[in-house]
């Protein structure tokens, strides 16, 4: 039996980011022998020497490698190479402070530079969405992947420090948490075949009844709360919405948390502190400098004007750091909107009315007027507009059809991005929960009939109230929306690595 050789990663094998860091170290004039693997961004071939820009995703910046003309044979945009040589100071007057004087170069993977879909030029977001497998190689998308990784680490550390347990919830579920019916049903491949016999027979169901891809982990997190006082999860979520807006995806990541509490403000404080912790991490990391540099290089808008993306991004970040964030009730929000609407201070496509909820244009107005650059919490929405599981603001009033009744809930609106977080206290009492389910038309879900099985069985959820329930609340945060807000990317399709949305599911 042979033994596998074990050793640390050789210090001479670095990534582009660590090589560039040598340029700013105390030993800037020292000679460093380095080796790196990356992709060729551009090649400039001259008579006796060639200059190659190499990137590897560790930073948005590249290193310039200087080669003999013979070493540049076969190199083109997209070629994967392994290069080694001396990292030396550039001659005075050069754009870069250092460059790699190549001793050895090896082509790891060839690429036809004429056909390579990603060239060193502007590519529209829509074009890049059509090649997500190659879009990952662009410097900005590599930056977004690193931002996602750092934010996940920061959030995990934040929750661990305040004694939350990270929990795993199922992707396949028996119920629609939001009650909107916008779910994906799952079936074995043979059941989808036109040649299948008797597709309508219930006994042929793989799980004995229709099951769905989850729209939220909330209900399952609530089951954990009886043994774990505080828990959270970050998991994929699916919505079968035929929507093609910048804010919607069919598959996205939702960060959800539940905790034992009877205070809505406690839940809101967890949200605010978490997001501010992420922002503080970002502000002190190299990621922030790269995000600002990327914002500075954004292309002109369609009308030919230049948008100050750096200023917008810095204003967003500062708004997150200020606190505490303003909080208004839904009633106050409607009053503010109607006063501005009636005084003709602004125009709305949809008149703000109590029973019709807040439209995107209303949320944008509120973040500008009330938030003044900071996020805004809006609390206590009408009960008629919210799901069955929310605790009434007035626990003595359990009548759904009282038009003025509200529930103990909140939405967090971020400037320009608008709703990113939604949370509430949960109805922990059995009789009011059953009454709410009946008023929402969900009592059939408690039956064992075939039709109820399709609607989604909620017997198990009711059991949580039947056997020793505990007051609790929680929230869900659209992780991709938060990343887009932090990065200055307003379309979530350009934040997630593999965007799935109505009509599109590439790769």
Short mmCIF file of C-alpha atoms in Angstrom, two decimals:
data_model
loop_
_atom_site.label_atom_id
_atom_site.label_comp_id
_atom_site.label_asym_id
_atom_site.label_seq_id
_atom_site.Cartn_x
_atom_site.Cartn_y
_atom_site.Cartn_z
CA UNK A 1 0.00 0.00 0.00
CA UNK A 2 1.46 3.34 -1.04
CA UNK A 3 1.29 6.38 1.19
CA UNK A 4 -0.01 9.66 -0.08
CA UNK A 5 2.56 12.42 0.30
CA UNK A 6 1.32 15.23 2.49
CA UNK A 7 2.63 18.76 2.66
CA UNK A 8 1.36 22.29 2.99
CA UNK A 9 0.59 24.21 -0.17
CA UNK A 10 3.94 25.51 -1.43
CA UNK A 11 4.33 29.20 -0.68
CA UNK A 12 5.55 29.82 -4.22
CA UNK A 13 2.11 28.85 -5.61
CA UNK A 14 0.07 31.98 -5.12
CA UNK A 15 -3.08 33.51 -6.57
CA UNK A 16 -3.23 36.82 -8.39
CA UNK A 17 -4.53 38.70 -5.34
CA UNK A 18 -1.64 37.56 -3.13
CA UNK A 19 0.91 38.33 -5.84
CA UNK A 20 -0.44 41.86 -6.23
CA UNK A 21 -0.30 42.24 -2.44
CA UNK A 22 3.47 41.75 -2.66
CA UNK A 23 3.59 45.07 -4.52
CA UNK A 24 2.37 46.93 -1.44
CA UNK A 25 4.30 44.96 1.17
CA UNK A 26 7.36 46.20 3.02
CA UNK A 27 9.52 44.20 0.63
CA UNK A 28 8.34 45.87 -2.57
CA UNK A 29 11.88 45.98 -3.97
CA UNK A 30 12.62 42.37 -3.15
CA UNK A 31 12.64 39.74 -5.87
CA UNK A 32 9.88 37.15 -5.47
CA UNK A 33 9.72 33.95 -7.49
CA UNK A 34 6.06 33.11 -7.99
CA UNK A 35 3.83 30.64 -9.80
CA UNK A 36 0.17 31.09 -10.66
CA UNK A 37 -2.57 29.41 -12.70
CA UNK A 38 -5.16 31.60 -14.40
CA UNK A 39 -6.85 32.62 -17.62
CA UNK A 40 -5.54 34.97 -20.25
CA UNK A 41 -7.60 38.16 -20.42
CA UNK A 42 -5.65 39.88 -23.22
CA UNK A 43 -2.47 39.39 -25.25
CA UNK A 44 -0.33 42.15 -26.79
CA UNK A 45 2.25 40.66 -29.12
CA UNK A 46 5.26 42.69 -30.20
CA UNK A 47 8.30 41.78 -32.28
CA UNK A 48 10.55 40.57 -29.48
CA UNK A 49 8.28 40.30 -26.48
CA UNK A 50 4.63 39.89 -25.56
CA UNK A 51 2.54 41.15 -22.67
CA UNK A 52 -0.24 39.01 -21.24
CA UNK A 53 -2.85 39.98 -18.65
CA UNK A 54 -3.72 37.03 -16.41
CA UNK A 55 -6.60 36.78 -13.94
CA UNK A 56 -7.80 33.95 -11.74
CA UNK A 57 -10.94 35.23 -9.95
CA UNK A 58 -9.16 36.03 -6.67
CA UNK A 59 -9.42 39.76 -7.50
CA UNK A 60 -10.92 41.92 -10.24
CA UNK A 61 -7.40 43.02 -11.14
CA UNK A 62 -4.91 41.17 -13.33
CA UNK A 63 -1.16 40.72 -13.34
CA UNK A 64 0.86 41.64 -16.38
CA UNK A 65 3.23 38.91 -17.52
CA UNK A 66 6.13 39.71 -19.85
CA UNK A 67 7.20 36.87 -22.16
CA UNK A 68 9.48 36.26 -25.08
CA UNK A 69 7.58 36.17 -28.35
CA UNK A 70 8.22 32.44 -28.66
CA UNK A 71 6.57 31.83 -25.28
CA UNK A 72 3.37 33.55 -26.44
CA UNK A 73 2.66 31.04 -29.19
CA UNK A 74 -0.84 29.58 -28.82
CA UNK A 75 -1.97 32.17 -26.27
CA UNK A 76 -5.25 34.00 -26.69
CA UNK A 77 -8.16 35.32 -24.66
CA UNK A 78 -9.62 32.47 -22.61
CA UNK A 79 -6.52 30.25 -22.60
CA UNK A 80 -5.78 28.64 -19.23
CA UNK A 81 -2.09 28.89 -18.35
CA UNK A 82 0.37 28.12 -15.58
CA UNK A 83 3.17 30.66 -15.41
CA UNK A 84 6.16 31.08 -13.14
CA UNK A 85 8.86 33.67 -12.94
CA UNK A 86 10.17 36.72 -11.10
CA UNK A 87 7.82 39.39 -9.73
CA UNK A 88 9.77 42.61 -10.33
CA UNK A 89 9.21 46.35 -10.26
CA UNK A 90 8.17 47.86 -13.57
CA UNK A 91 10.27 50.57 -15.22
CA UNK A 92 9.30 54.16 -14.29
CA UNK A 93 6.28 55.59 -16.11
CA UNK A 94 4.42 52.29 -16.48
CA UNK A 95 0.74 51.92 -15.48
CA UNK A 96 1.46 48.92 -13.26
CA UNK A 97 4.02 49.02 -10.45
CA UNK A 98 5.17 45.43 -10.93
CA UNK A 99 5.12 42.76 -13.62
CA UNK A 100 5.87 39.09 -13.90
CA UNK A 101 8.99 38.23 -15.88
CA UNK A 102 8.08 34.76 -17.07
CA UNK A 103 10.63 31.95 -17.02
CA UNK A 104 8.24 29.09 -17.74
CA UNK A 105 4.74 28.97 -19.18
CA UNK A 106 2.49 25.97 -19.72
CA UNK A 107 -0.83 25.97 -21.55
CA UNK A 108 -3.20 24.09 -19.26
CA UNK A 109 -6.31 24.48 -21.42
CA UNK A 110 -6.54 25.80 -24.97
CA UNK A 111 -9.23 28.21 -26.21
CA UNK A 112 -9.99 29.64 -29.62
CA UNK A 113 -9.68 33.36 -28.91
CA UNK A 114 -11.76 34.24 -31.97
CA UNK A 115 -14.71 32.14 -30.82
CA UNK A 116 -14.36 32.68 -27.06
CA UNK A 117 -17.66 34.32 -26.04
CA UNK A 118 -16.18 36.71 -23.44
CA UNK A 119 -13.88 39.33 -24.90
CA UNK A 120 -12.33 42.38 -23.28
CA UNK A 121 -15.23 44.66 -24.17
CA UNK A 122 -18.64 45.59 -22.79
CA UNK A 123 -21.14 42.73 -22.73
CA UNK A 124 -24.77 43.39 -21.86
CA UNK A 125 -26.24 41.75 -18.79
CA UNK A 126 -28.80 39.97 -20.95
CA UNK A 127 -26.06 38.46 -23.12
CA UNK A 128 -24.10 37.23 -20.10
CA UNK A 129 -27.24 35.63 -18.64
CA UNK A 130 -27.38 33.42 -21.73
CA UNK A 131 -23.96 31.92 -20.90
CA UNK A 132 -23.97 31.58 -17.10
CA UNK A 133 -21.35 28.82 -17.19
CA UNK A 134 -18.86 31.25 -18.77
CA UNK A 135 -20.19 34.40 -17.08
CA UNK A 136 -18.64 33.04 -13.87
CA UNK A 137 -15.19 33.78 -15.36
CA UNK A 138 -15.76 37.50 -15.67
CA UNK A 139 -13.96 39.55 -12.99
CA UNK A 140 -17.14 41.11 -11.62
CA UNK A 141 -19.01 37.81 -11.32
CA UNK A 142 -16.01 36.27 -9.60
CA UNK A 143 -16.16 39.23 -7.21
CA UNK A 144 -19.85 38.55 -6.56
CA UNK A 145 -19.05 34.91 -5.75
CA UNK A 146 -16.46 36.03 -3.20
CA UNK A 147 -18.91 38.56 -1.76
CA UNK A 148 -21.51 35.79 -1.36
CA UNK A 149 -18.96 33.59 0.39
CA UNK A 150 -17.84 36.31 2.80
CA UNK A 151 -21.40 37.34 3.63
CA UNK A 152 -22.36 33.73 4.39
CA UNK A 153 -19.33 33.41 6.67
CA UNK A 154 -20.12 36.70 8.42
CA UNK A 155 -23.77 35.81 8.95
CA UNK A 156 -22.87 32.35 10.24
CA UNK A 157 -20.43 33.93 12.71
CA UNK A 158 -23.02 36.51 13.77
CA UNK A 159 -25.63 33.87 14.57
CA UNK A 160 -23.11 31.64 16.33
CA UNK A 161 -22.04 34.53 18.55
CA UNK A 162 -25.64 35.08 19.72
CA UNK A 163 -26.26 31.36 20.26
CA UNK A 164 -28.39 30.55 17.21
CA UNK A 165 -28.18 26.97 15.92
CA UNK A 166 -27.86 26.45 12.18
CA UNK A 167 -30.51 23.95 11.07
CA UNK A 168 -31.28 22.04 7.89
CA UNK A 169 -34.80 22.10 6.50
CA UNK A 170 -36.23 20.02 3.62
CA UNK A 171 -36.44 21.16 0.02
CA UNK A 172 -39.34 18.76 -0.72
CA UNK A 173 -42.44 19.69 1.26
CA UNK A 174 -46.11 18.81 1.60
CA UNK A 175 -47.43 22.35 2.00
CA UNK A 176 -47.33 25.85 0.54
CA UNK A 177 -46.16 28.06 3.41
CA UNK A 178 -47.38 31.32 1.90
CA UNK A 179 -50.69 29.88 0.71
CA UNK A 180 -50.34 31.52 -2.69
CA UNK A 181 -50.30 28.28 -4.68
CA UNK A 182 -47.21 29.38 -6.67
CA UNK A 183 -45.37 26.11 -6.16
CA UNK A 184 -43.48 23.62 -8.31
CA UNK A 185 -44.87 20.08 -8.07
CA UNK A 186 -42.33 17.26 -8.26
CA UNK A 187 -42.84 13.95 -10.02
CA UNK A 188 -40.60 11.04 -11.04
CA UNK A 189 -39.57 11.19 -14.69
CA UNK A 190 -41.64 8.15 -15.66
CA UNK A 191 -44.78 9.85 -14.31
CA UNK A 192 -44.17 12.76 -16.66
CA UNK A 193 -43.95 10.55 -19.74
CA UNK A 194 -46.97 10.71 -22.09
CA UNK A 195 -46.87 6.93 -22.32
CA UNK A 196 -47.43 6.49 -18.59
CA UNK A 197 -50.61 4.62 -17.73
CA UNK A 198 -53.25 6.03 -15.44
CA UNK A 199 -51.34 9.15 -14.37
CA UNK A 200 -54.31 10.27 -12.29
CA UNK A 201 -54.21 7.25 -9.94
CA UNK A 202 -53.25 8.41 -6.47
CA UNK A 203 -51.58 5.08 -5.62
CA UNK A 204 -49.00 5.82 -8.32
CA UNK A 205 -47.72 8.88 -6.48
CA UNK A 206 -44.08 8.45 -5.40
CA UNK A 207 -44.82 9.99 -1.99
CA UNK A 208 -48.48 8.78 -1.96
CA UNK A 209 -49.56 12.42 -2.56
CA UNK A 210 -48.37 15.44 -4.49
CA UNK A 211 -45.30 17.14 -3.05
CA UNK A 212 -43.69 20.44 -3.84
CA UNK A 213 -40.41 22.33 -3.89
CA UNK A 214 -40.32 24.54 -0.82
CA UNK A 215 -41.38 28.19 -0.98
CA UNK A 216 -40.13 28.81 2.58
CA UNK A 217 -38.40 26.95 5.41
CA UNK A 218 -40.43 28.79 8.05
CA UNK A 219 -42.92 26.08 9.02
CA UNK A 220 -40.18 23.50 9.48
CA UNK A 221 -38.02 25.94 11.44
CA UNK A 222 -40.97 26.41 13.78
CA UNK A 223 -40.83 22.69 14.55
CA UNK A 224 -37.22 23.08 15.71
CA UNK A 225 -38.03 26.01 18.02
CA UNK A 226 -39.39 23.76 20.73
CA UNK A 227 -35.96 22.25 21.37
CA UNK A 228 -33.70 24.99 20.04
CA UNK A 229 -34.59 28.44 21.42
CA UNK A 230 -33.00 30.14 18.40
CA UNK A 231 -32.36 28.67 14.98
CA UNK A 232 -31.64 29.73 11.41
CA UNK A 233 -31.08 28.33 7.95
CA UNK A 234 -29.92 29.46 4.52
CA UNK A 235 -31.43 27.29 1.83
CA UNK A 236 -32.73 27.33 -1.75
CA UNK A 237 -36.34 28.40 -2.22
CA UNK A 238 -38.60 28.04 -5.25
CA UNK A 239 -41.51 30.12 -6.54
CA UNK A 240 -43.47 29.31 -9.71
CA UNK A 241 -44.24 32.97 -10.40
CA UNK A 242 -44.52 33.91 -14.07
CA UNK A 243 -42.70 37.13 -13.35
CA UNK A 244 -39.76 38.66 -15.19
CA UNK A 245 -38.98 41.66 -12.99
CA UNK A 246 -35.50 42.66 -11.72
CA UNK A 247 -36.53 41.55 -8.21
CA UNK A 248 -37.81 38.01 -8.86
CA UNK A 249 -36.31 34.59 -9.50
CA UNK A 250 -37.82 31.12 -9.62
CA UNK A 251 -34.95 29.73 -7.54
CA UNK A 252 -33.22 31.85 -4.93
CA UNK A 253 -31.67 31.64 -1.48
CA UNK A 254 -33.66 32.59 1.60
CA UNK A 255 -32.10 33.23 4.99
CA UNK A 256 -34.69 32.39 7.64
CA UNK A 257 -34.59 32.46 11.43
CA UNK A 258 -36.93 31.65 14.31
CA UNK A 259 -36.56 32.53 17.99
CA UNK A 260 -38.57 32.25 21.16
CA UNK A 261 -39.99 35.69 21.88
CA UNK A 262 -43.24 37.58 22.28
CA UNK A 263 -41.70 40.86 21.11
CA UNK A 264 -41.77 41.92 17.47
CA UNK A 265 -39.02 44.46 18.18
CA UNK A 266 -36.71 41.66 19.32
CA UNK A 267 -37.03 40.00 15.92
CA UNK A 268 -36.46 43.34 14.18
CA UNK A 269 -33.34 43.98 16.27
CA UNK A 270 -31.87 40.64 15.20
CA UNK A 271 -32.39 41.64 11.56
CA UNK A 272 -30.93 45.13 11.93
CA UNK A 273 -27.89 43.98 13.89
CA UNK A 274 -27.22 41.16 11.43
CA UNK A 275 -27.27 43.38 8.34
CA UNK A 276 -25.19 46.06 10.03
CA UNK A 277 -22.64 43.40 11.06
CA UNK A 278 -22.36 42.29 7.43
CA UNK A 279 -21.88 45.88 6.33
CA UNK A 280 -19.12 46.48 8.88
CA UNK A 281 -17.34 43.37 7.63
CA UNK A 282 -17.63 44.53 4.06
CA UNK A 283 -16.40 48.03 4.86
CA UNK A 284 -13.15 46.73 6.36
CA UNK A 285 -12.43 44.14 3.65
CA UNK A 286 -10.73 44.33 0.27
CA UNK A 287 -14.12 43.47 -1.24
CA UNK A 288 -15.40 47.00 -0.65
CA UNK A 289 -12.50 48.53 -2.58
CA UNK A 290 -13.07 46.18 -5.48
CA UNK A 291 -16.81 46.84 -5.49
CA UNK A 292 -16.15 50.59 -5.63
CA UNK A 293 -13.61 50.12 -8.42
CA UNK A 294 -16.13 48.05 -10.37
CA UNK A 295 -18.82 50.67 -9.82
CA UNK A 296 -16.48 53.35 -11.15
CA UNK A 297 -15.98 51.42 -14.37
CA UNK A 298 -19.69 50.88 -15.08
CA UNK A 299 -20.77 51.70 -18.61
CA UNK A 300 -22.90 54.75 -19.50
CA UNK A 301 -26.64 54.52 -19.14
CA UNK A 302 -28.82 54.00 -22.20
CA UNK A 303 -29.41 57.73 -22.62
CA UNK A 304 -25.65 58.29 -22.81
CA UNK A 305 -25.37 59.90 -19.37
CA UNK A 306 -23.03 58.66 -16.68
CA UNK A 307 -24.49 57.57 -13.39
CA UNK A 308 -22.30 58.11 -10.33
CA UNK A 309 -22.37 54.49 -9.26
CA UNK A 310 -19.64 55.01 -6.66
CA UNK A 311 -21.65 57.71 -4.92
CA UNK A 312 -24.80 55.58 -5.00
CA UNK A 313 -22.97 52.59 -3.53
CA UNK A 314 -21.29 54.58 -0.77
CA UNK A 315 -24.62 56.20 0.13
CA UNK A 316 -26.23 52.77 0.43
CA UNK A 317 -23.48 51.53 2.71
CA UNK A 318 -23.61 54.58 4.95
CA UNK A 319 -27.38 54.21 5.26
CA UNK A 320 -26.92 50.67 6.59
CA UNK A 321 -24.39 51.80 9.18
CA UNK A 322 -26.59 54.56 10.57
CA UNK A 323 -29.04 53.51 13.22
CA UNK A 324 -31.39 52.73 14.66
CA UNK A 325 -33.38 52.48 11.45
CA UNK A 326 -36.73 54.32 11.40
CA UNK A 327 -39.88 52.33 12.09
CA UNK A 328 -43.43 53.29 11.11
CA UNK A 329 -46.69 51.38 11.20
CA UNK A 330 -48.57 50.44 8.05
CA UNK A 331 -51.30 52.92 9.07
CA UNK A 332 -48.70 55.69 9.30
CA UNK A 333 -47.26 54.66 5.95
CA UNK A 334 -50.66 54.87 4.24
CA UNK A 335 -51.31 58.26 5.88
CA UNK A 336 -47.93 59.56 4.67
CA UNK A 337 -48.55 58.32 1.14
CA UNK A 338 -52.09 59.70 0.96
CA UNK A 339 -51.02 63.10 2.31
CA UNK A 340 -48.32 63.38 -0.37
CA UNK A 341 -50.72 62.08 -3.03
CA UNK A 342 -53.51 64.49 -2.13
CA UNK A 343 -51.11 67.45 -1.82
CA UNK A 344 -49.78 66.50 -5.29
CA UNK A 345 -46.24 66.32 -3.95
CA UNK A 346 -45.89 63.17 -6.01
CA UNK A 347 -47.86 61.04 -8.45
CA UNK A 348 -48.61 57.34 -8.10
CA UNK A 349 -49.89 54.93 -10.69
CA UNK A 350 -51.77 53.20 -7.89
CA UNK A 351 -53.59 55.27 -5.30
CA UNK A 352 -52.45 54.24 -1.80
CA UNK A 353 -55.39 52.52 -0.11
CA UNK A 354 -55.48 50.65 3.19
CA UNK A 355 -56.84 47.36 1.90
CA UNK A 356 -54.76 47.13 -1.29
CA UNK A 357 -51.28 46.91 0.22
CA UNK A 358 -48.12 48.75 -0.78
CA UNK A 359 -46.93 48.84 -4.36
CA UNK A 360 -43.27 49.13 -5.35
CA UNK A 361 -43.70 52.84 -6.10
CA UNK A 362 -45.10 53.37 -2.61
CA UNK A 363 -42.17 51.56 -0.99
CA UNK A 364 -39.65 53.64 -2.94
CA UNK A 365 -41.35 56.84 -1.81
CA UNK A 366 -41.32 55.72 1.83
CA UNK A 367 -37.63 54.78 1.81
CA UNK A 368 -36.80 58.18 0.34
CA UNK A 369 -39.07 60.30 2.56
CA UNK A 370 -38.99 58.36 5.82
CA UNK A 371 -35.67 56.55 5.56
CA UNK A 372 -33.66 59.46 4.15
CA UNK A 373 -31.11 56.96 2.85
CA UNK A 374 -31.56 54.40 5.64
CA UNK A 375 -33.68 51.23 5.59
CA UNK A 376 -37.23 51.50 6.94
CA UNK A 377 -39.23 49.02 8.99
CA UNK A 378 -42.99 49.01 8.33
CA UNK A 379 -45.02 47.14 10.93
CA UNK A 380 -48.55 45.85 11.57
CA UNK A 381 -49.98 45.22 8.10
CA UNK A 382 -53.71 44.49 7.55
CA UNK A 383 -54.53 40.94 8.53
CA UNK A 384 -56.50 40.44 5.32
CA UNK A 385 -53.30 40.78 3.25
CA UNK A 386 -51.10 38.40 5.26
CA UNK A 387 -50.75 34.59 5.67
CA UNK A 388 -52.67 32.52 8.19
CA UNK A 389 -49.83 31.91 10.65
CA UNK A 390 -49.27 35.51 11.79
CA UNK A 391 -50.22 36.57 15.32
CA UNK A 392 -52.86 39.34 15.50
CA UNK A 393 -51.57 42.67 16.80
CA UNK A 394 -54.55 42.63 19.14
CA UNK A 395 -54.63 39.07 20.42
CA UNK A 396 -58.17 39.53 21.69
CA UNK A 397 -59.39 40.19 18.13
CA UNK A 398 -59.19 37.00 16.10
CA UNK A 399 -61.60 37.93 13.31
CA UNK A 400 -59.95 37.90 9.91
CA UNK A 401 -62.66 39.94 8.23
CA UNK A 402 -62.33 42.91 10.56
CA UNK A 403 -60.96 45.27 7.90
CA UNK A 404 -58.98 47.29 10.44
CA UNK A 405 -57.41 44.27 12.14
CA UNK A 406 -53.63 44.00 11.81
CA UNK A 407 -51.00 41.37 12.52
CA UNK A 408 -47.72 41.64 14.43
CA UNK A 409 -45.45 41.66 11.41
CA UNK A 410 -42.93 43.82 9.59
CA UNK A 411 -41.27 44.35 6.24
CA UNK A 412 -37.82 45.88 5.92
CA UNK A 413 -37.46 48.18 2.92
CA UNK A 414 -34.01 49.03 1.58
CA UNK A 415 -33.54 52.19 -0.53
CA UNK A 416 -34.21 51.48 -4.23
CA UNK A 417 -34.28 47.70 -3.65
CA UNK A 418 -37.38 47.95 -1.37
CA UNK A 419 -38.65 44.82 0.42
CA UNK A 420 -35.79 42.50 1.40
CA UNK A 421 -36.95 41.08 4.75
CA UNK A 422 -40.35 40.03 6.05
CA UNK A 423 -41.06 38.78 9.55
CA UNK A 424 -43.73 38.33 12.19
CA UNK A 425 -44.73 36.83 15.48
CA UNK A 426 -46.36 33.45 14.88
CA UNK A 427 -49.80 32.41 16.10
CA UNK A 428 -48.83 29.96 18.85
CA UNK A 429 -52.34 29.32 20.25
CA UNK A 430 -54.28 26.36 18.88
CA UNK A 431 -57.89 27.69 18.72
CA UNK A 432 -56.97 31.02 17.02
CA UNK A 433 -54.71 29.16 14.57
CA UNK A 434 -57.52 26.80 13.57
CA UNK A 435 -59.87 29.75 13.19
CA UNK A 436 -57.35 31.58 10.99
CA UNK A 437 -56.85 28.49 8.84
CA UNK A 438 -60.60 28.17 8.40
CA UNK A 439 -60.95 31.83 7.42
CA UNK A 440 -58.10 31.41 4.91
CA UNK A 441 -59.75 28.32 3.41
CA UNK A 442 -57.07 25.91 4.64
CA UNK A 443 -59.13 23.53 6.78
CA UNK A 444 -59.24 21.01 3.93
CA UNK A 445 -55.49 20.61 4.49
CA UNK A 446 -56.29 18.92 7.79
CA UNK A 447 -58.40 16.25 6.14
CA UNK A 448 -57.08 12.87 4.97
CA UNK A 449 -59.02 13.09 1.71
CA UNK A 450 -57.29 12.84 -1.64
CA UNK A 451 -58.10 16.43 -2.56
CA UNK A 452 -56.68 17.68 0.73
CA UNK A 453 -53.47 15.76 0.12
CA UNK A 454 -52.97 17.83 -3.02
CA UNK A 455 -53.60 21.04 -1.09
CA UNK A 456 -50.85 20.12 1.34
CA UNK A 457 -51.30 18.42 4.68
CA UNK A 458 -50.90 20.76 7.66
CA UNK A 459 -51.82 18.32 10.44
CA UNK A 460 -48.20 18.22 11.56
CA UNK A 461 -48.08 22.03 11.79
CA UNK A 462 -51.21 22.09 13.95
CA UNK A 463 -49.61 19.46 16.20
CA UNK A 464 -46.91 22.01 17.06
CA UNK A 465 -49.65 24.07 18.75
CA UNK A 466 -51.49 21.10 20.14
CA UNK A 467 -48.55 19.83 22.18
CA UNK A 468 -46.82 22.45 24.32
CA UNK A 469 -46.47 25.44 22.00
CA UNK A 470 -44.14 28.33 22.84
CA UNK A 471 -44.52 32.01 21.76
CA UNK A 472 -42.06 32.72 18.96
CA UNK A 473 -41.39 34.79 15.89
CA UNK A 474 -39.04 34.92 12.95
CA UNK A 475 -38.16 36.37 9.59
CA UNK A 476 -37.08 35.58 6.05
CA UNK A 477 -34.44 37.56 4.16
CA UNK A 478 -33.96 37.41 0.40
CA UNK A 479 -30.23 36.69 0.35
CA UNK A 480 -29.76 37.45 -3.34
CA UNK A 481 -31.54 40.79 -2.97
CA UNK A 482 -29.30 41.75 -0.06
CA UNK A 483 -26.19 40.85 -2.07
CA UNK A 484 -27.46 42.91 -4.99
CA UNK A 485 -28.03 45.88 -2.71
CA UNK A 486 -24.53 45.62 -1.23
CA UNK A 487 -22.90 45.23 -4.65
CA UNK A 488 -24.92 47.91 -6.43
CA UNK A 489 -26.57 45.38 -8.75
CA UNK A 490 -30.27 46.10 -9.05
CA UNK A 491 -31.25 42.95 -10.98
CA UNK A 492 -31.07 39.75 -8.92
CA UNK A 493 -30.62 37.76 -12.13
CA UNK A 494 -27.13 39.25 -12.30
CA UNK A 495 -26.26 38.38 -8.69
CA UNK A 496 -27.08 34.68 -8.56
CA UNK A 497 -24.59 32.42 -10.39
CA UNK A 498 -27.21 30.29 -12.13
CA UNK A 499 -30.36 32.41 -12.60
CA UNK A 500 -33.65 30.55 -13.08
CA UNK A 501 -36.69 32.61 -13.92
CA UNK A 502 -39.81 32.41 -16.04
CA UNK A 503 -38.88 31.17 -19.51
CA UNK A 504 -35.18 30.68 -18.71
CA UNK A 505 -33.20 27.92 -17.04
CA UNK A 506 -29.85 27.68 -18.82
CA UNK A 507 -27.38 24.90 -18.02
#
